[in-house]
Amino acid sequence: MQLAKVLGNVVASQKAPSLAGIKLMIVQKIGQSGQALGEPMIAVDATGQVGEGELVLLEGGREAAMALEDTFNPADQAILAVVDRVDSLAGQLP
């Protein structure tokens, strides 16, 4: 799992039937001190309650698809949890 920040949402005019009703979010993986890692990506919101600016836990690969009710779906990244606070040796993340 990877810590990420939600940058916004995606509106899709067409989706795979297995993703019907599932929110798609733009996320940015972040490092221990809050710095951006890599490029932003699209993830399915398996919690159904994520909003812009929130810290989340992100899972990739086949495990991402298994986070949804219909596990036969094209998801490669999934938001599994909302993070309330992160305490680390580097300090608290915003």
PDB file of C-alpha atoms in Angstrom:
ATOM      1  CA  MET A   1       0.000   0.000   0.000  1.00  0.00           C
ATOM      2  CA  GLN A   2       1.077   3.536  -0.753  1.00  0.00           C
ATOM      3  CA  LEU A   3       0.114   6.859   0.792  1.00  0.00           C
ATOM      4  CA  ALA A   4      -1.499   9.237  -1.716  1.00  0.00           C
ATOM      5  CA  LYS A   5      -3.350  12.548  -1.878  1.00  0.00           C
ATOM      6  CA  VAL A   6      -6.617  12.956  -3.785  1.00  0.00           C
ATOM      7  CA  LEU A   7      -6.317  15.767  -6.342  1.00  0.00           C
ATOM      8  CA  GLY A   8      -9.832  15.597  -7.788  1.00  0.00           C
ATOM      9  CA  ASN A   9     -12.379  13.419  -9.506  1.00  0.00           C
ATOM     10  CA  VAL A  10     -12.906  12.158 -13.050  1.00  0.00           C
ATOM     11  CA  VAL A  11     -16.157  12.279 -15.000  1.00  0.00           C
ATOM     12  CA  ALA A  12     -16.454   9.407 -17.473  1.00  0.00           C
ATOM     13  CA  SER A  13     -19.058   9.347 -20.226  1.00  0.00           C
ATOM     14  CA  GLN A  14     -18.476   5.603 -20.631  1.00  0.00           C
ATOM     15  CA  LYS A  15     -17.078   3.007 -18.233  1.00  0.00           C
ATOM     16  CA  ALA A  16     -16.780  -0.738 -18.099  1.00  0.00           C
ATOM     17  CA  PRO A  17     -20.062  -2.173 -16.742  1.00  0.00           C
ATOM     18  CA  SER A  18     -18.186  -3.526 -13.701  1.00  0.00           C
ATOM     19  CA  LEU A  19     -17.292   0.075 -12.740  1.00  0.00           C
ATOM     20  CA  ALA A  20     -20.863   1.409 -12.908  1.00  0.00           C
ATOM     21  CA  GLY A  21     -21.543   3.566  -9.843  1.00  0.00           C
ATOM     22  CA  ILE A  22     -17.867   3.598  -8.779  1.00  0.00           C
ATOM     23  CA  LYS A  23     -16.155   6.986  -8.371  1.00  0.00           C
ATOM     24  CA  LEU A  24     -12.898   7.569 -10.247  1.00  0.00           C
ATOM     25  CA  MET A  25     -10.413   9.857  -8.504  1.00  0.00           C
ATOM     26  CA  ILE A  26      -7.163  11.569  -9.528  1.00  0.00           C
ATOM     27  CA  VAL A  27      -4.486  10.687  -6.960  1.00  0.00           C
ATOM     28  CA  GLN A  28      -0.835  11.567  -6.414  1.00  0.00           C
ATOM     29  CA  LYS A  29       1.425   9.164  -4.533  1.00  0.00           C
ATOM     30  CA  ILE A  30       3.387  10.947  -1.804  1.00  0.00           C
ATOM     31  CA  GLY A  31       6.551  10.175   0.135  1.00  0.00           C
ATOM     32  CA  GLN A  32       7.339  10.252   3.851  1.00  0.00           C
ATOM     33  CA  SER A  33       7.767  14.020   3.950  1.00  0.00           C
ATOM     34  CA  GLY A  34       4.738  14.747   1.760  1.00  0.00           C
ATOM     35  CA  GLN A  35       6.629  15.183  -1.532  1.00  0.00           C
ATOM     36  CA  ALA A  36       4.972  14.031  -4.761  1.00  0.00           C
ATOM     37  CA  LEU A  37       6.215  10.716  -6.182  1.00  0.00           C
ATOM     38  CA  GLY A  38       5.768  10.056  -9.891  1.00  0.00           C
ATOM     39  CA  GLU A  39       2.873  11.266 -12.017  1.00  0.00           C
ATOM     40  CA  PRO A  40      -0.769  11.619 -10.928  1.00  0.00           C
ATOM     41  CA  MET A  41      -2.968   8.618 -11.784  1.00  0.00           C
ATOM     42  CA  ILE A  42      -6.588   7.514 -11.764  1.00  0.00           C
ATOM     43  CA  ALA A  43      -7.863   5.196  -9.008  1.00  0.00           C
ATOM     44  CA  VAL A  44     -11.244   3.692  -8.213  1.00  0.00           C
ATOM     45  CA  ASP A  45     -12.716   4.739  -4.868  1.00  0.00           C
ATOM     46  CA  ALA A  46     -13.460   1.458  -3.096  1.00  0.00           C
ATOM     47  CA  THR A  47     -14.606   3.368   0.013  1.00  0.00           C
ATOM     48  CA  GLY A  48     -17.186   5.471  -1.822  1.00  0.00           C
ATOM     49  CA  GLN A  49     -16.511   8.452   0.445  1.00  0.00           C
ATOM     50  CA  VAL A  50     -13.239  10.093  -0.615  1.00  0.00           C
ATOM     51  CA  GLY A  51     -13.042  13.796  -1.399  1.00  0.00           C
ATOM     52  CA  GLU A  52     -10.492  16.173  -2.883  1.00  0.00           C
ATOM     53  CA  GLY A  53      -7.494  16.955  -0.663  1.00  0.00           C
ATOM     54  CA  GLU A  54      -7.765  13.839   1.509  1.00  0.00           C
ATOM     55  CA  LEU A  55      -4.908  11.476   2.314  1.00  0.00           C
ATOM     56  CA  VAL A  56      -5.673   7.885   1.343  1.00  0.00           C
ATOM     57  CA  LEU A  57      -4.141   4.423   1.148  1.00  0.00           C
ATOM     58  CA  LEU A  58      -3.720   3.224  -2.407  1.00  0.00           C
ATOM     59  CA  GLU A  59      -3.295  -0.359  -3.630  1.00  0.00           C
ATOM     60  CA  GLY A  60      -2.250  -1.402  -7.115  1.00  0.00           C
ATOM     61  CA  GLY A  61      -2.340  -4.419  -9.377  1.00  0.00           C
ATOM     62  CA  ARG A  62      -4.775  -7.309  -9.077  1.00  0.00           C
ATOM     63  CA  GLU A  63      -5.411  -6.448  -5.424  1.00  0.00           C
ATOM     64  CA  ALA A  64      -6.958  -3.152  -6.577  1.00  0.00           C
ATOM     65  CA  ALA A  65      -9.579  -4.986  -8.642  1.00  0.00           C
ATOM     66  CA  MET A  66     -10.349  -7.300  -5.718  1.00  0.00           C
ATOM     67  CA  ALA A  67     -11.329  -4.299  -3.576  1.00  0.00           C
ATOM     68  CA  LEU A  68     -14.568  -3.860  -5.534  1.00  0.00           C
ATOM     69  CA  GLU A  69     -17.709  -5.985  -5.237  1.00  0.00           C
ATOM     70  CA  ASP A  70     -17.415  -7.170  -8.850  1.00  0.00           C
ATOM     71  CA  THR A  71     -13.812  -8.416  -8.857  1.00  0.00           C
ATOM     72  CA  PHE A  72     -13.781  -8.911 -12.640  1.00  0.00           C
ATOM     73  CA  ASN A  73     -13.025  -5.261 -13.459  1.00  0.00           C
ATOM     74  CA  PRO A  74     -10.224  -3.273 -15.142  1.00  0.00           C
ATOM     75  CA  ALA A  75      -9.076  -1.366 -12.015  1.00  0.00           C
ATOM     76  CA  ASP A  76      -5.308  -1.123 -11.574  1.00  0.00           C
ATOM     77  CA  GLN A  77      -5.298   1.331  -8.638  1.00  0.00           C
ATOM     78  CA  ALA A  78      -7.832   1.446  -5.791  1.00  0.00           C
ATOM     79  CA  ILE A  79      -8.355   3.709  -2.799  1.00  0.00           C
ATOM     80  CA  LEU A  80      -8.857   1.397   0.184  1.00  0.00           C
ATOM     81  CA  ALA A  81      -8.912   3.766   3.164  1.00  0.00           C
ATOM     82  CA  VAL A  82      -8.988   7.394   4.246  1.00  0.00           C
ATOM     83  CA  VAL A  83      -6.015   8.400   6.421  1.00  0.00           C
ATOM     84  CA  ASP A  84      -6.824  10.753   9.303  1.00  0.00           C
ATOM     85  CA  ARG A  85      -3.271  11.447  10.415  1.00  0.00           C
ATOM     86  CA  VAL A  86       0.294  10.327   9.683  1.00  0.00           C
ATOM     87  CA  ASP A  87       2.970  10.499  12.369  1.00  0.00           C
ATOM     88  CA  SER A  88       6.515   9.603  11.362  1.00  0.00           C
ATOM     89  CA  LEU A  89      10.098  10.372  12.271  1.00  0.00           C
ATOM     90  CA  ALA A  90       9.983  13.081   9.577  1.00  0.00           C
ATOM     91  CA  GLY A  91       7.105  14.753  11.436  1.00  0.00           C
ATOM     92  CA  GLN A  92       3.387  14.963  10.891  1.00  0.00           C
ATOM     93  CA  LEU A  93       2.145  15.193   7.306  1.00  0.00           C
ATOM     94  CA  PRO A  94      -0.418  17.878   6.499  1.00  0.00           C
TER      95      PRO A  94
END
